Amino acid sequence: MKKQSLWNLGLVFLYIVTYFIDGITRYKNALPLLMLITAIIYLVRNKKIIRVFFNKIMLMIILLCISMLYSLIFSTDIKISWDAMKGDMLTKGFLLSSLLIPIVLFYETKERIIKLVIISFISALSMRMAIEGYIYFLGYQHGIIPFESTRYRNVSDALVFLFPGLIPLWHNKRVDIKAIFILLTMVFCILCLGTLARGAWLATIIMGLIWLIAYREWKLITLSLLLTFAGFIAIQNIQPQYTTKLLNKIHQTDSSARYRNGTQGTALELIMEKPVVGYGYGKNIFHNIYNERVKDHPNWIFKHSIGPHNIYLDIWFGCGVIGLMAFLGVIIVVLTTLIKSISRTTDPDKMTYLMLTVSFFGFYIIRGMFELVDIKPLGILIGLLLIMRYKNQKN
């Protein structure tokens, strides 16, 4: 492999693997800078690279960015909105990643890009789980029981987004790789349950079903159901004093105060006062407005803002109906492109597209309906989709 390929693939690999790892900000900030310099050099040498972006996906991304910029006109605090916008679009944001990843990988073959996607997701998931496992161990030494504390909730986003890293391990014919799949799946389930985040549980279940049904893995579905039932029985009977909170979450049937007078219900009330133009982009804008208005609404459950717990409501609140339509446009165009790509290709292309589909669907459609997920990682999925789509069309 040439040094140029090692550089290109290495940059994107490290960018994806370190994305959900905390505590290494200096190194994480260096990667997009190196990718930007590389992208500029490639663009100067070859203007034809911009052809990668001549499609509906990039058009919808541009419209979403325009709607965010447009919301500055109506923002209740322009500085807060502008800072939030810069962070979500540019600083490792969805726009920057959507542009840099395809340019940096432009000279790589389709086969190398497919391997990069598979290895990156496996490595990122394994590393994040290893770090979280170590945090669990340290917490346990200080008397913090995993299934009785919500302090591990923040890892749920990474677990859901990187879940597709398990898929290629199962489809590898080697017995030792399948053993690794079983081990990582067990660790994944323990860590996911430990988050006590039901939205993450639901997203993971649906993502798994999409994968298994796509490949008609009926035996694995049956085995998974049996193991789930056995695990549920085990949780109720093995050390029940340590799993009370977990069992309560499993048995819980209400919405955790999300709807009427809850997080999403109150957000919708505020949105309906300015549904067209919104209040201005940014989470802190929502917190400020909510905290100002809560005194006028004694029936609201939360007396201090904890956010709308829904990415669609968050964008509607900030950017108005134009921003919501633009974001829904991105969701629809990306999802239809992924589904078409799966139906028109065979493995390993099909598996790679399925990995992107599962991550996108679980993170932004399922989990995004119950939590305010981060919009920035969207750029990773779109960037990989754009370059893979371009390579397939070229072939």
Coordinates of C-alpha atoms in Angstrom, one line a residue:
M1 CA 0.0 0.0 0.0
K2 CA 1.3 3.4 -0.9
K3 CA 2.2 6.0 1.7
Q4 CA -0.6 8.3 0.3
S5 CA -3.2 5.6 0.9
L6 CA -1.9 4.9 4.4
W7 CA -2.2 8.6 5.1
N8 CA -5.7 8.9 3.7
L9 CA -7.1 5.7 5.3
G10 CA -5.3 6.4 8.6
L11 CA -6.7 9.8 9.0
V12 CA -10.3 8.7 8.5
F13 CA -9.8 5.6 10.6
L14 CA -8.5 7.6 13.5
Y15 CA -11.2 10.2 13.0
I16 CA -14.0 7.6 13.4
V17 CA -12.3 5.6 16.1
T18 CA -11.6 8.6 18.4
Y19 CA -14.9 10.4 17.7
F20 CA -16.7 9.0 20.8
I21 CA -13.7 8.9 23.1
D22 CA -13.4 11.6 25.7
G23 CA -10.3 13.1 27.3
I24 CA -8.1 13.3 24.2
T25 CA -9.4 16.6 22.8
R26 CA -6.0 17.9 21.6
Y27 CA -5.5 14.8 19.4
K28 CA -9.1 14.8 18.2
N29 CA -8.9 18.4 17.2
A30 CA -5.7 17.8 15.2
L31 CA -7.3 15.1 13.0
P32 CA -9.9 17.4 11.3
L33 CA -7.2 20.0 10.7
L34 CA -4.9 17.4 9.0
M35 CA -7.9 16.2 7.0
L36 CA -8.7 19.8 6.0
I37 CA -5.1 20.4 4.8
T38 CA -5.2 17.2 2.9
A39 CA -8.5 18.0 1.3
I40 CA -7.4 21.4 0.2
I41 CA -4.2 20.0 -1.5
Y42 CA -6.3 17.3 -3.3
L43 CA -8.8 19.9 -4.5
V44 CA -6.1 22.2 -5.8
R45 CA -4.6 19.3 -7.7
N46 CA -7.9 18.0 -9.0
K47 CA -11.0 20.1 -9.3
K48 CA -13.0 17.1 -10.5
I49 CA -13.3 15.9 -6.9
I50 CA -16.3 18.1 -6.4
R51 CA -18.3 15.8 -8.6
V52 CA -18.7 13.6 -5.5
F53 CA -21.1 16.3 -4.1
F54 CA -23.3 16.6 -7.2
N55 CA -26.3 14.8 -5.7
K56 CA -29.5 15.2 -3.7
I57 CA -27.9 14.3 -0.4
M58 CA -25.4 17.2 -0.5
L59 CA -28.2 19.5 -1.7
M60 CA -30.3 18.7 1.4
I61 CA -27.3 19.2 3.7
I62 CA -26.7 22.6 2.2
L63 CA -30.4 23.5 2.6
L64 CA -30.2 22.4 6.3
C65 CA -27.2 24.6 6.8
I66 CA -28.9 27.5 5.1
S67 CA -32.0 27.1 7.4
M68 CA -29.7 27.2 10.4
L69 CA -28.1 30.4 9.2
Y70 CA -31.5 31.8 8.4
S71 CA -32.6 31.2 12.0
L72 CA -30.0 33.7 13.2
I73 CA -32.3 36.5 12.0
F74 CA -35.0 35.4 14.5
S75 CA -32.7 34.1 17.3
T76 CA -33.3 35.4 20.8
D77 CA -29.5 35.4 21.3
I78 CA -27.4 35.5 18.1
K79 CA -24.1 34.7 19.9
I80 CA -25.4 31.5 21.5
S81 CA -27.0 30.4 18.2
W82 CA -23.8 31.2 16.2
D83 CA -21.5 29.3 18.6
A84 CA -23.9 26.3 18.6
M85 CA -24.0 26.4 14.8
K86 CA -20.3 26.6 14.4
G87 CA -19.9 23.6 16.7
D88 CA -22.5 21.4 15.1
M89 CA -21.7 22.3 11.4
L90 CA -17.9 22.9 11.4
T91 CA -15.9 21.9 14.5
K92 CA -16.1 18.1 13.8
G93 CA -19.6 18.9 12.7
F94 CA -21.9 17.3 10.1
L95 CA -21.0 19.7 7.3
L96 CA -17.2 19.4 7.7
S97 CA -17.3 15.6 8.0
S98 CA -19.6 15.3 5.0
L99 CA -17.1 17.3 2.9
L100 CA -13.7 16.1 4.2
I101 CA -14.2 12.3 4.3
P102 CA -15.1 11.9 0.6
I103 CA -12.3 14.2 -0.5
V104 CA -9.6 12.5 1.6
L105 CA -10.8 9.1 0.4
F106 CA -11.3 10.1 -3.3
Y107 CA -8.2 8.4 -4.5
E108 CA -8.8 5.1 -2.7
T109 CA -10.4 2.0 -4.2
K110 CA -13.9 0.9 -3.3
E111 CA -12.4 -2.3 -1.7
R112 CA -10.2 -0.3 0.6
I113 CA -13.0 2.0 1.6
I114 CA -15.2 -1.0 2.4
K115 CA -12.5 -2.4 4.6
L116 CA -12.0 1.0 6.2
V117 CA -15.7 1.2 7.2
I118 CA -15.8 -2.3 8.6
I119 CA -12.5 -2.0 10.6
S120 CA -13.3 1.5 11.8
F121 CA -16.6 0.5 13.3
I122 CA -15.3 -2.7 14.9
S123 CA -12.3 -0.8 16.3
A124 CA -14.3 2.2 17.5
L125 CA -16.9 -0.1 19.2
S126 CA -14.3 -2.3 20.8
M127 CA -12.3 0.6 22.1
R128 CA -15.3 2.5 23.5
M129 CA -16.6 -0.7 25.2
A130 CA -13.1 -1.4 26.7
I131 CA -12.9 2.1 28.1
E132 CA -16.5 1.9 29.5
G133 CA -15.7 -1.5 31.0
Y134 CA -12.7 0.0 32.8
I135 CA -15.0 2.9 34.1
Y136 CA -17.4 0.3 35.4
F137 CA -14.6 -1.5 37.2
L138 CA -13.4 1.7 38.8
G139 CA -16.9 2.6 39.8
Y140 CA -17.6 -0.8 41.3
Q141 CA -14.4 -0.5 43.5
H142 CA -16.0 2.7 44.9
G143 CA -19.4 1.0 45.6
I144 CA -21.2 2.2 42.4
I145 CA -23.3 -0.6 41.1
P146 CA -23.7 -0.5 37.3
F147 CA -27.4 -1.4 37.1
E148 CA -28.3 1.0 39.9
S149 CA -26.8 4.2 38.7
T150 CA -27.6 6.5 35.7
R151 CA -24.0 7.9 35.6
Y152 CA -23.2 5.5 32.7
R153 CA -26.0 6.8 30.5
N154 CA -23.7 9.0 28.4
V155 CA -22.2 6.0 26.6
S156 CA -25.5 5.1 25.1
D157 CA -25.1 7.3 22.1
A158 CA -21.7 5.7 21.2
L159 CA -23.1 2.2 21.7
V160 CA -26.1 2.8 19.4
F161 CA -24.1 4.6 16.7
L162 CA -21.4 2.0 16.6
F163 CA -23.6 -1.1 17.0
P164 CA -23.1 -2.1 13.3
G165 CA -19.5 -3.0 14.2
L166 CA -20.8 -6.3 15.3
I167 CA -22.4 -7.2 12.0
P168 CA -19.3 -8.1 9.9
L169 CA -17.9 -10.2 12.8
W170 CA -20.9 -12.6 12.6
H171 CA -20.7 -12.9 8.8
N172 CA -17.0 -13.9 8.9
K173 CA -16.6 -17.6 8.4
R174 CA -13.7 -18.1 10.8
V175 CA -14.7 -19.7 14.1
D176 CA -12.4 -17.5 16.2
I177 CA -14.0 -14.4 14.7
K178 CA -17.4 -15.7 15.6
A179 CA -16.2 -16.3 19.1
I180 CA -15.1 -12.6 19.3
F181 CA -18.6 -11.7 18.0
I182 CA -20.2 -13.6 20.9
L183 CA -17.8 -12.1 23.5
L184 CA -18.3 -8.5 22.2
T185 CA -22.1 -9.0 22.0
M186 CA -22.2 -10.1 25.6
V187 CA -20.2 -7.1 26.7
F188 CA -22.3 -4.8 24.5
C189 CA -25.5 -6.1 26.1
I190 CA -24.2 -5.6 29.7
L191 CA -23.0 -2.1 28.9
C192 CA -26.2 -1.2 27.1
L193 CA -28.4 -2.4 30.0
G194 CA -26.1 -0.5 32.3
T195 CA -27.0 2.8 30.7
L196 CA -30.6 2.4 31.9
A197 CA -31.6 4.2 28.7
R198 CA -34.7 2.6 27.3
G199 CA -34.4 4.6 24.1
A200 CA -31.0 3.0 23.5
W201 CA -32.5 -0.4 24.3
L202 CA -35.3 0.1 21.8
A203 CA -32.9 1.4 19.1
T204 CA -30.6 -1.5 19.5
I205 CA -33.4 -4.1 19.3
I206 CA -34.8 -2.6 16.1
M207 CA -31.3 -2.2 14.6
G208 CA -30.6 -5.9 15.3
L209 CA -33.9 -7.0 13.8
I210 CA -33.2 -4.9 10.6
W211 CA -29.8 -6.6 10.2
L212 CA -31.1 -10.1 11.0
I213 CA -34.1 -9.8 8.7
A214 CA -32.1 -8.3 5.9
Y215 CA -29.8 -11.4 5.9
R216 CA -32.7 -13.8 6.8
E217 CA -30.8 -15.0 10.0
W218 CA -33.9 -16.8 11.3
K219 CA -31.9 -19.2 13.5
L220 CA -30.0 -16.3 15.1
I221 CA -33.2 -14.4 15.7
T222 CA -34.6 -17.5 17.5
L223 CA -31.4 -17.9 19.5
S224 CA -31.4 -14.2 20.4
L225 CA -35.0 -14.4 21.7
L226 CA -34.2 -17.4 23.8
L227 CA -31.1 -15.7 25.3
T228 CA -33.0 -12.6 26.0
F229 CA -35.7 -14.6 27.9
A230 CA -32.9 -16.4 29.8
G231 CA -31.2 -13.2 30.6
F232 CA -34.4 -11.6 31.9
I233 CA -35.0 -14.6 34.2
A234 CA -31.3 -14.4 35.4
I235 CA -31.6 -10.6 36.1
Q236 CA -34.6 -11.2 38.3
N237 CA -33.0 -14.0 40.3
I238 CA -29.3 -13.4 40.4
Q239 CA -28.3 -10.7 42.9
P240 CA -31.8 -9.0 42.8
Q241 CA -30.6 -6.4 45.3
Y242 CA -28.3 -5.0 42.6
T243 CA -30.8 -4.9 39.8
T244 CA -33.8 -3.2 41.3
K245 CA -33.5 0.0 39.2
L246 CA -32.8 -2.0 36.1
L247 CA -35.9 -4.2 36.6
N248 CA -38.0 -1.1 37.2
K249 CA -36.8 0.3 33.9
I250 CA -37.6 -2.9 32.1
H251 CA -41.1 -3.1 33.6
Q252 CA -41.8 0.6 33.2
T253 CA -44.6 1.3 30.7
D254 CA -45.0 5.1 31.0
S255 CA -43.2 7.7 28.9
S256 CA -40.9 9.0 31.7
A257 CA -42.7 12.4 31.6
R258 CA -42.0 13.0 27.9
Y259 CA -45.3 13.9 26.6
R260 CA -48.1 16.0 28.2
N261 CA -46.5 18.6 30.4
G262 CA -43.2 16.7 30.1
T263 CA -40.1 17.2 28.0
Q264 CA -41.6 16.8 24.5
G265 CA -45.0 18.1 25.4
T266 CA -43.7 21.4 26.8
A267 CA -41.3 21.8 23.9
L268 CA -44.2 21.5 21.5
E269 CA -46.2 24.1 23.5
L270 CA -43.3 26.6 23.1
I271 CA -42.9 25.7 19.4
M272 CA -46.6 26.3 18.7
E273 CA -46.1 29.9 19.8
K274 CA -43.5 30.5 17.0
P275 CA -43.8 27.5 14.7
V276 CA -42.7 29.2 11.5
V277 CA -39.5 31.0 12.4
G278 CA -38.4 29.4 15.7
Y279 CA -36.4 30.9 18.5
G280 CA -32.9 30.5 17.2
Y281 CA -30.5 27.4 16.9
G282 CA -28.8 26.0 20.0
K283 CA -29.6 23.9 23.1
N284 CA -28.9 26.8 25.4
I285 CA -31.5 28.9 23.6
F286 CA -34.1 26.2 24.5
H287 CA -32.9 26.1 28.1
N288 CA -33.1 29.9 28.5
I289 CA -36.6 30.2 27.0
Y290 CA -37.9 27.2 29.0
N291 CA -36.5 28.5 32.3
E292 CA -38.0 31.9 31.7
R293 CA -41.4 30.5 30.9
V294 CA -41.7 27.7 33.4
K295 CA -43.0 30.1 36.1
D296 CA -46.0 30.8 33.9
H297 CA -46.8 27.1 33.6
P298 CA -47.2 25.5 37.1
N299 CA -48.4 22.3 35.4
W300 CA -45.1 21.6 33.7
I301 CA -43.4 18.6 35.4
F302 CA -39.8 19.8 35.2
K303 CA -39.1 23.2 36.9
H304 CA -35.8 23.4 35.1
S305 CA -35.1 22.6 31.5
I306 CA -33.6 19.2 30.7
G307 CA -34.1 19.7 26.9
P308 CA -36.8 18.5 24.5
H309 CA -35.5 14.9 24.3
N310 CA -36.3 14.8 20.6
I311 CA -34.0 15.9 17.8
Y312 CA -36.8 16.8 15.5
L313 CA -38.5 19.1 18.1
D314 CA -35.1 20.6 18.9
I315 CA -34.5 21.6 15.3
W316 CA -38.1 22.8 14.9
F317 CA -37.8 24.9 18.0
G318 CA -34.5 26.4 16.8
C319 CA -34.9 26.8 13.1
G320 CA -38.6 26.9 12.6
V321 CA -40.6 24.8 10.1
I322 CA -38.1 25.5 7.3
G323 CA -35.3 23.9 9.4
L324 CA -37.6 20.9 10.3
M325 CA -38.4 20.4 6.6
A326 CA -34.8 20.6 5.6
F327 CA -33.8 18.0 8.3
L328 CA -36.6 15.7 7.4
G329 CA -35.4 16.0 3.8
V330 CA -31.9 14.9 4.8
I331 CA -33.4 11.9 6.7
I332 CA -35.6 10.9 3.8
V333 CA -33.0 11.3 1.0
V334 CA -30.2 9.5 3.0
L335 CA -32.5 6.6 4.0
T336 CA -33.8 6.1 0.5
T337 CA -30.3 6.2 -1.0
L338 CA -29.1 3.6 1.5
I339 CA -32.0 1.3 0.9
K340 CA -31.6 1.5 -2.8
S341 CA -27.9 0.8 -2.5
I342 CA -28.5 -2.3 -0.4
S343 CA -31.0 -3.7 -2.9
R344 CA -28.7 -3.1 -5.9
T345 CA -25.4 -4.5 -4.5
T346 CA -24.0 -7.7 -3.1
D347 CA -21.6 -8.4 -0.3
P348 CA -19.3 -6.9 0.8
D349 CA -20.9 -3.7 -0.6
K350 CA -24.3 -4.7 0.7
M351 CA -23.0 -5.3 4.2
T352 CA -21.2 -2.0 4.3
Y353 CA -24.4 -0.1 3.2
L354 CA -26.4 -2.1 5.7
M355 CA -24.0 -1.0 8.5
L356 CA -24.5 2.6 7.6
T357 CA -28.3 2.1 7.3
V358 CA -28.5 0.4 10.7
S359 CA -26.5 3.1 12.4
F360 CA -28.4 5.9 10.7
F361 CA -31.8 4.4 11.4
G362 CA -31.2 3.5 14.9
F363 CA -29.4 6.7 15.9
Y364 CA -31.4 9.4 14.1
I365 CA -34.8 7.9 13.6
I366 CA -35.4 5.6 16.6
R367 CA -33.2 7.1 19.3
G368 CA -33.7 10.6 17.9
M369 CA -37.4 10.3 18.7
F370 CA -36.7 9.9 22.4
E371 CA -33.5 11.7 23.0
L372 CA -31.7 14.8 21.8
V373 CA -29.0 12.9 19.9
D374 CA -25.9 14.7 18.6
I375 CA -26.3 15.9 15.0
K376 CA -22.5 16.1 14.4
P377 CA -21.9 12.3 13.8
L378 CA -24.4 12.5 10.9
G379 CA -21.5 13.8 8.8
I380 CA -19.5 10.6 9.3
L381 CA -22.3 8.5 7.8
I382 CA -23.0 10.9 5.0
G383 CA -19.3 11.3 4.1
L384 CA -18.9 7.5 3.9
L385 CA -22.1 7.1 1.9
L386 CA -21.1 9.8 -0.6
I387 CA -17.7 8.3 -1.4
M388 CA -19.1 4.8 -1.6
R389 CA -21.9 5.8 -3.8
Y390 CA -19.5 7.7 -6.1
K391 CA -17.2 4.7 -6.3
N392 CA -20.1 2.3 -7.2
Q393 CA -21.4 4.7 -9.9
K394 CA -17.9 5.0 -11.3
N395 CA -17.4 1.2 -11.5

